[in-house]
């Protein structure tokens, strides 16, 4: 009986990623779980004080003014509710390279630098230049997974994508025209179904997804604080609105993926 129980618990908590043998795996596991925890803290429970800077319908965006070595690194936290899509669908679109140019408005170029596994990729991106600063690029691993909702075990699984800067000898920083930025970003989606799962067939009208997006970007080199904060204030709401409407559009005629 004890053996049986043990095997059940293994089945329920599989370390299913094929990335587990990669040298980055301990970091990917640690940062992803930390980001999930951080995203799930309400803006009231979190350390430090969050300042609301943008609001639109159910979207709320908060920031904290922070500087490291004279560079603006303001952490951002945003919450939103998106109707007609699941957390899995939102996270899959945020993660997958084939959709990126459809929603990422600051992008100039994107390459998959390394495929670690089907749920873990390394991206090399160059972003649009903001005058008068130098152009920026970013090299980061990106990992997608589902996790049981420990706060509500009856609810459907949470989905998370975590992006975090990394290094690769093939892509050294600050060698060409770009300055490398350093980022830690996560998107968490929690699906709600109404009416309860066991009744008639669930349609897109019955589902909504609560999302949390957290981001910290270190600009990596000089950029005027006033310009940076102005870009921030304009670009983050633009991104979240564009990304969520893009997801609704992509999913509307497809079967629901829970
Ligand atoms: O999370 C987002 N996107 C993911 C997939 O691309 C991924 C990438 C994050 C990139 C982080 C920003 C890189 C520098 C951007 C340069 C700004 C270009 C603005 C162009 C305006 C014409 O996680 C969504 C990311 C949404 C980004 C909003 C803008 C953030 C500005 C942060 C300032 C960075 C320093 C720039 C110094 C000049």
mmCIF file with all atom_site columns, C-alpha atoms and ligand atoms in Angstrom, residues 72 94 100 103-107 110 123 125 127-130 133-138 140 163 181 183-186 213-215 217-224 227-228 231-232 234-240, ligand 1:
data_model
loop_
_atom_site.group_PDB
_atom_site.id
_atom_site.type_symbol
_atom_site.label_atom_id
_atom_site.label_alt_id
_atom_site.label_comp_id
_atom_site.label_asym_id
_atom_site.label_entity_id
_atom_site.label_seq_id
_atom_site.pdbx_PDB_ins_code
_atom_site.Cartn_x
_atom_site.Cartn_y
_atom_site.Cartn_z
_atom_site.occupancy
_atom_site.B_iso_or_equiv
_atom_site.pdbx_formal_charge
_atom_site.auth_seq_id
_atom_site.auth_comp_id
_atom_site.auth_asym_id
_atom_site.auth_atom_id
_atom_site.pdbx_PDB_model_num
ATOM   1  C CA  . UNK A 1 72  ? 16.226 53.087 -13.579 1.00 0.00 ? 72  UNK A CA  1
ATOM   2  C CA  . UNK A 1 94  ? 3.405  34.492 -24.901 1.00 0.00 ? 94  UNK A CA  1
ATOM   3  C CA  . UNK A 1 100 ? 5.892  36.874 -31.124 1.00 0.00 ? 100 UNK A CA  1
ATOM   4  C CA  . UNK A 1 103 ? 1.976  41.090 -30.478 1.00 0.00 ? 103 UNK A CA  1
ATOM   5  C CA  . UNK A 1 104 ? 5.463  42.290 -29.436 1.00 0.00 ? 104 UNK A CA  1
ATOM   6  C CA  . UNK A 1 105 ? 5.464  45.922 -30.594 1.00 0.00 ? 105 UNK A CA  1
ATOM   7  C CA  . UNK A 1 106 ? 8.987  46.840 -29.389 1.00 0.00 ? 106 UNK A CA  1
ATOM   8  C CA  . UNK A 1 107 ? 10.646 44.042 -31.383 1.00 0.00 ? 107 UNK A CA  1
ATOM   9  C CA  . UNK A 1 110 ? 13.959 37.604 -32.813 1.00 0.00 ? 110 UNK A CA  1
ATOM   10 C CA  . UNK A 1 123 ? 15.781 33.793 -27.363 1.00 0.00 ? 123 UNK A CA  1
ATOM   11 C CA  . UNK A 1 125 ? 16.060 39.656 -29.509 1.00 0.00 ? 125 UNK A CA  1
ATOM   12 C CA  . UNK A 1 127 ? 14.421 45.892 -29.831 1.00 0.00 ? 127 UNK A CA  1
ATOM   13 C CA  . UNK A 1 128 ? 13.535 49.201 -31.428 1.00 0.00 ? 128 UNK A CA  1
ATOM   14 C CA  . UNK A 1 129 ? 15.832 52.077 -30.589 1.00 0.00 ? 129 UNK A CA  1
ATOM   15 C CA  . UNK A 1 130 ? 14.616 54.816 -28.272 1.00 0.00 ? 130 UNK A CA  1
ATOM   16 C CA  . UNK A 1 133 ? 19.724 56.095 -26.141 1.00 0.00 ? 133 UNK A CA  1
ATOM   17 C CA  . UNK A 1 134 ? 21.532 53.222 -27.902 1.00 0.00 ? 134 UNK A CA  1
ATOM   18 C CA  . UNK A 1 135 ? 19.556 50.326 -29.292 1.00 0.00 ? 135 UNK A CA  1
ATOM   19 C CA  . UNK A 1 136 ? 19.003 47.418 -26.878 1.00 0.00 ? 136 UNK A CA  1
ATOM   20 C CA  . UNK A 1 137 ? 19.155 43.647 -27.243 1.00 0.00 ? 137 UNK A CA  1
ATOM   21 C CA  . UNK A 1 138 ? 18.232 40.821 -24.874 1.00 0.00 ? 138 UNK A CA  1
ATOM   22 C CA  . UNK A 1 140 ? 17.076 35.183 -22.204 1.00 0.00 ? 140 UNK A CA  1
ATOM   23 C CA  . UNK A 1 163 ? 11.811 34.805 -18.978 1.00 0.00 ? 163 UNK A CA  1
ATOM   24 C CA  . UNK A 1 181 ? 19.424 44.692 -21.193 1.00 0.00 ? 181 UNK A CA  1
ATOM   25 C CA  . UNK A 1 183 ? 15.365 41.157 -17.588 1.00 0.00 ? 183 UNK A CA  1
ATOM   26 C CA  . UNK A 1 184 ? 13.248 38.957 -15.357 1.00 0.00 ? 184 UNK A CA  1
ATOM   27 C CA  . UNK A 1 185 ? 9.667  38.677 -16.559 1.00 0.00 ? 185 UNK A CA  1
ATOM   28 C CA  . UNK A 1 186 ? 6.764  36.391 -15.773 1.00 0.00 ? 186 UNK A CA  1
ATOM   29 C CA  . UNK A 1 213 ? 2.481  40.116 -15.469 1.00 0.00 ? 213 UNK A CA  1
ATOM   30 C CA  . UNK A 1 214 ? 5.653  41.101 -13.593 1.00 0.00 ? 214 UNK A CA  1
ATOM   31 C CA  . UNK A 1 215 ? 8.733  42.640 -15.129 1.00 0.00 ? 215 UNK A CA  1
ATOM   32 C CA  . UNK A 1 217 ? 14.331 45.337 -16.853 1.00 0.00 ? 217 UNK A CA  1
ATOM   33 C CA  . UNK A 1 218 ? 17.805 46.720 -16.180 1.00 0.00 ? 218 UNK A CA  1
ATOM   34 C CA  . UNK A 1 219 ? 18.682 48.931 -19.180 1.00 0.00 ? 219 UNK A CA  1
ATOM   35 C CA  . UNK A 1 220 ? 22.318 47.744 -18.965 1.00 0.00 ? 220 UNK A CA  1
ATOM   36 C CA  . UNK A 1 221 ? 23.823 51.138 -19.713 1.00 0.00 ? 221 UNK A CA  1
ATOM   37 C CA  . UNK A 1 222 ? 23.039 54.812 -19.748 1.00 0.00 ? 222 UNK A CA  1
ATOM   38 C CA  . UNK A 1 223 ? 19.572 55.973 -20.703 1.00 0.00 ? 223 UNK A CA  1
ATOM   39 C CA  . UNK A 1 224 ? 18.023 59.190 -19.376 1.00 0.00 ? 224 UNK A CA  1
ATOM   40 C CA  . UNK A 1 227 ? 12.899 59.250 -21.177 1.00 0.00 ? 227 UNK A CA  1
ATOM   41 C CA  . UNK A 1 228 ? 12.931 55.751 -19.762 1.00 0.00 ? 228 UNK A CA  1
ATOM   42 C CA  . UNK A 1 231 ? 8.667  54.967 -22.469 1.00 0.00 ? 231 UNK A CA  1
ATOM   43 C CA  . UNK A 1 232 ? 7.708  52.622 -19.677 1.00 0.00 ? 232 UNK A CA  1
ATOM   44 C CA  . UNK A 1 234 ? 3.495  54.300 -22.685 1.00 0.00 ? 234 UNK A CA  1
ATOM   45 C CA  . UNK A 1 235 ? 4.836  50.887 -23.733 1.00 0.00 ? 235 UNK A CA  1
ATOM   46 C CA  . UNK A 1 236 ? 3.677  48.546 -20.943 1.00 0.00 ? 236 UNK A CA  1
ATOM   47 C CA  . UNK A 1 237 ? -0.063 49.359 -21.202 1.00 0.00 ? 237 UNK A CA  1
ATOM   48 C CA  . UNK A 1 238 ? 0.267  49.216 -24.994 1.00 0.00 ? 238 UNK A CA  1
ATOM   49 C CA  . UNK A 1 239 ? 1.902  45.789 -24.744 1.00 0.00 ? 239 UNK A CA  1
ATOM   50 C CA  . UNK A 1 240 ? -0.669 44.271 -22.372 1.00 0.00 ? 240 UNK A CA  1
HETATM 51 O O1  . LIG B 2 .   ? 7.543  40.695 -21.787 1.00 0.00 ? 1   LIG B O1  1
HETATM 52 C C1  . LIG B 2 .   ? 7.480  41.154 -22.908 1.00 0.00 ? 1   LIG B C1  1
HETATM 53 N N1  . LIG B 2 .   ? 8.078  40.562 -23.946 1.00 0.00 ? 1   LIG B N1  1
HETATM 54 C C2  . LIG B 2 .   ? 8.801  39.328 -23.896 1.00 0.00 ? 1   LIG B C2  1
HETATM 55 C C3  . LIG B 2 .   ? 9.001  38.791 -25.276 1.00 0.00 ? 1   LIG B C3  1
HETATM 56 O O2  . LIG B 2 .   ? 9.597  39.698 -26.138 1.00 0.00 ? 1   LIG B O2  1
HETATM 57 C C4  . LIG B 2 .   ? 10.135 39.435 -23.170 1.00 0.00 ? 1   LIG B C4  1
HETATM 58 C C5  . LIG B 2 .   ? 10.904 40.644 -23.555 1.00 0.00 ? 1   LIG B C5  1
HETATM 59 C C6  . LIG B 2 .   ? 11.173 41.684 -22.827 1.00 0.00 ? 1   LIG B C6  1
HETATM 60 C C7  . LIG B 2 .   ? 11.937 42.817 -23.404 1.00 0.00 ? 1   LIG B C7  1
HETATM 61 C C8  . LIG B 2 .   ? 12.219 43.855 -22.416 1.00 0.00 ? 1   LIG B C8  1
HETATM 62 C C9  . LIG B 2 .   ? 12.522 45.213 -23.024 1.00 0.00 ? 1   LIG B C9  1
HETATM 63 C C10 . LIG B 2 .   ? 13.740 45.277 -23.862 1.00 0.00 ? 1   LIG B C10 1
HETATM 64 C C11 . LIG B 2 .   ? 14.159 46.673 -24.209 1.00 0.00 ? 1   LIG B C11 1
HETATM 65 C C12 . LIG B 2 .   ? 13.122 47.383 -24.964 1.00 0.00 ? 1   LIG B C12 1
HETATM 66 C C13 . LIG B 2 .   ? 13.525 48.634 -25.528 1.00 0.00 ? 1   LIG B C13 1
HETATM 67 C C14 . LIG B 2 .   ? 12.336 49.540 -25.597 1.00 0.00 ? 1   LIG B C14 1
HETATM 68 C C15 . LIG B 2 .   ? 11.798 49.685 -26.958 1.00 0.00 ? 1   LIG B C15 1
HETATM 69 C C16 . LIG B 2 .   ? 10.670 50.663 -26.983 1.00 0.00 ? 1   LIG B C16 1
HETATM 70 C C17 . LIG B 2 .   ? 10.363 51.009 -28.392 1.00 0.00 ? 1   LIG B C17 1
HETATM 71 C C18 . LIG B 2 .   ? 9.512  52.192 -28.488 1.00 0.00 ? 1   LIG B C18 1
HETATM 72 C C19 . LIG B 2 .   ? 9.444  52.655 -29.895 1.00 0.00 ? 1   LIG B C19 1
HETATM 73 O O3  . LIG B 2 .   ? 9.914  39.291 -21.810 1.00 0.00 ? 1   LIG B O3  1
HETATM 74 C C20 . LIG B 2 .   ? 6.734  42.472 -23.159 1.00 0.00 ? 1   LIG B C20 1
HETATM 75 C C21 . LIG B 2 .   ? 7.677  43.583 -23.007 1.00 0.00 ? 1   LIG B C21 1
HETATM 76 C C22 . LIG B 2 .   ? 7.055  44.937 -23.079 1.00 0.00 ? 1   LIG B C22 1
HETATM 77 C C23 . LIG B 2 .   ? 8.172  45.963 -23.064 1.00 0.00 ? 1   LIG B C23 1
HETATM 78 C C24 . LIG B 2 .   ? 7.712  47.323 -22.728 1.00 0.00 ? 1   LIG B C24 1
HETATM 79 C C25 . LIG B 2 .   ? 8.822  48.340 -22.775 1.00 0.00 ? 1   LIG B C25 1
HETATM 80 C C26 . LIG B 2 .   ? 9.798  48.205 -21.640 1.00 0.00 ? 1   LIG B C26 1
HETATM 81 C C27 . LIG B 2 .   ? 10.733 49.341 -21.585 1.00 0.00 ? 1   LIG B C27 1
HETATM 82 C C28 . LIG B 2 .   ? 11.852 49.019 -20.636 1.00 0.00 ? 1   LIG B C28 1
HETATM 83 C C29 . LIG B 2 .   ? 12.996 49.936 -20.819 1.00 0.00 ? 1   LIG B C29 1
HETATM 84 C C30 . LIG B 2 .   ? 14.246 49.185 -21.116 1.00 0.00 ? 1   LIG B C30 1
HETATM 85 C C31 . LIG B 2 .   ? 15.445 50.021 -21.301 1.00 0.00 ? 1   LIG B C31 1
HETATM 86 C C32 . LIG B 2 .   ? 15.547 50.717 -22.605 1.00 0.00 ? 1   LIG B C32 1
HETATM 87 C C33 . LIG B 2 .   ? 16.698 51.633 -22.626 1.00 0.00 ? 1   LIG B C33 1
HETATM 88 C C34 . LIG B 2 .   ? 16.674 52.573 -23.783 1.00 0.00 ? 1   LIG B C34 1
#
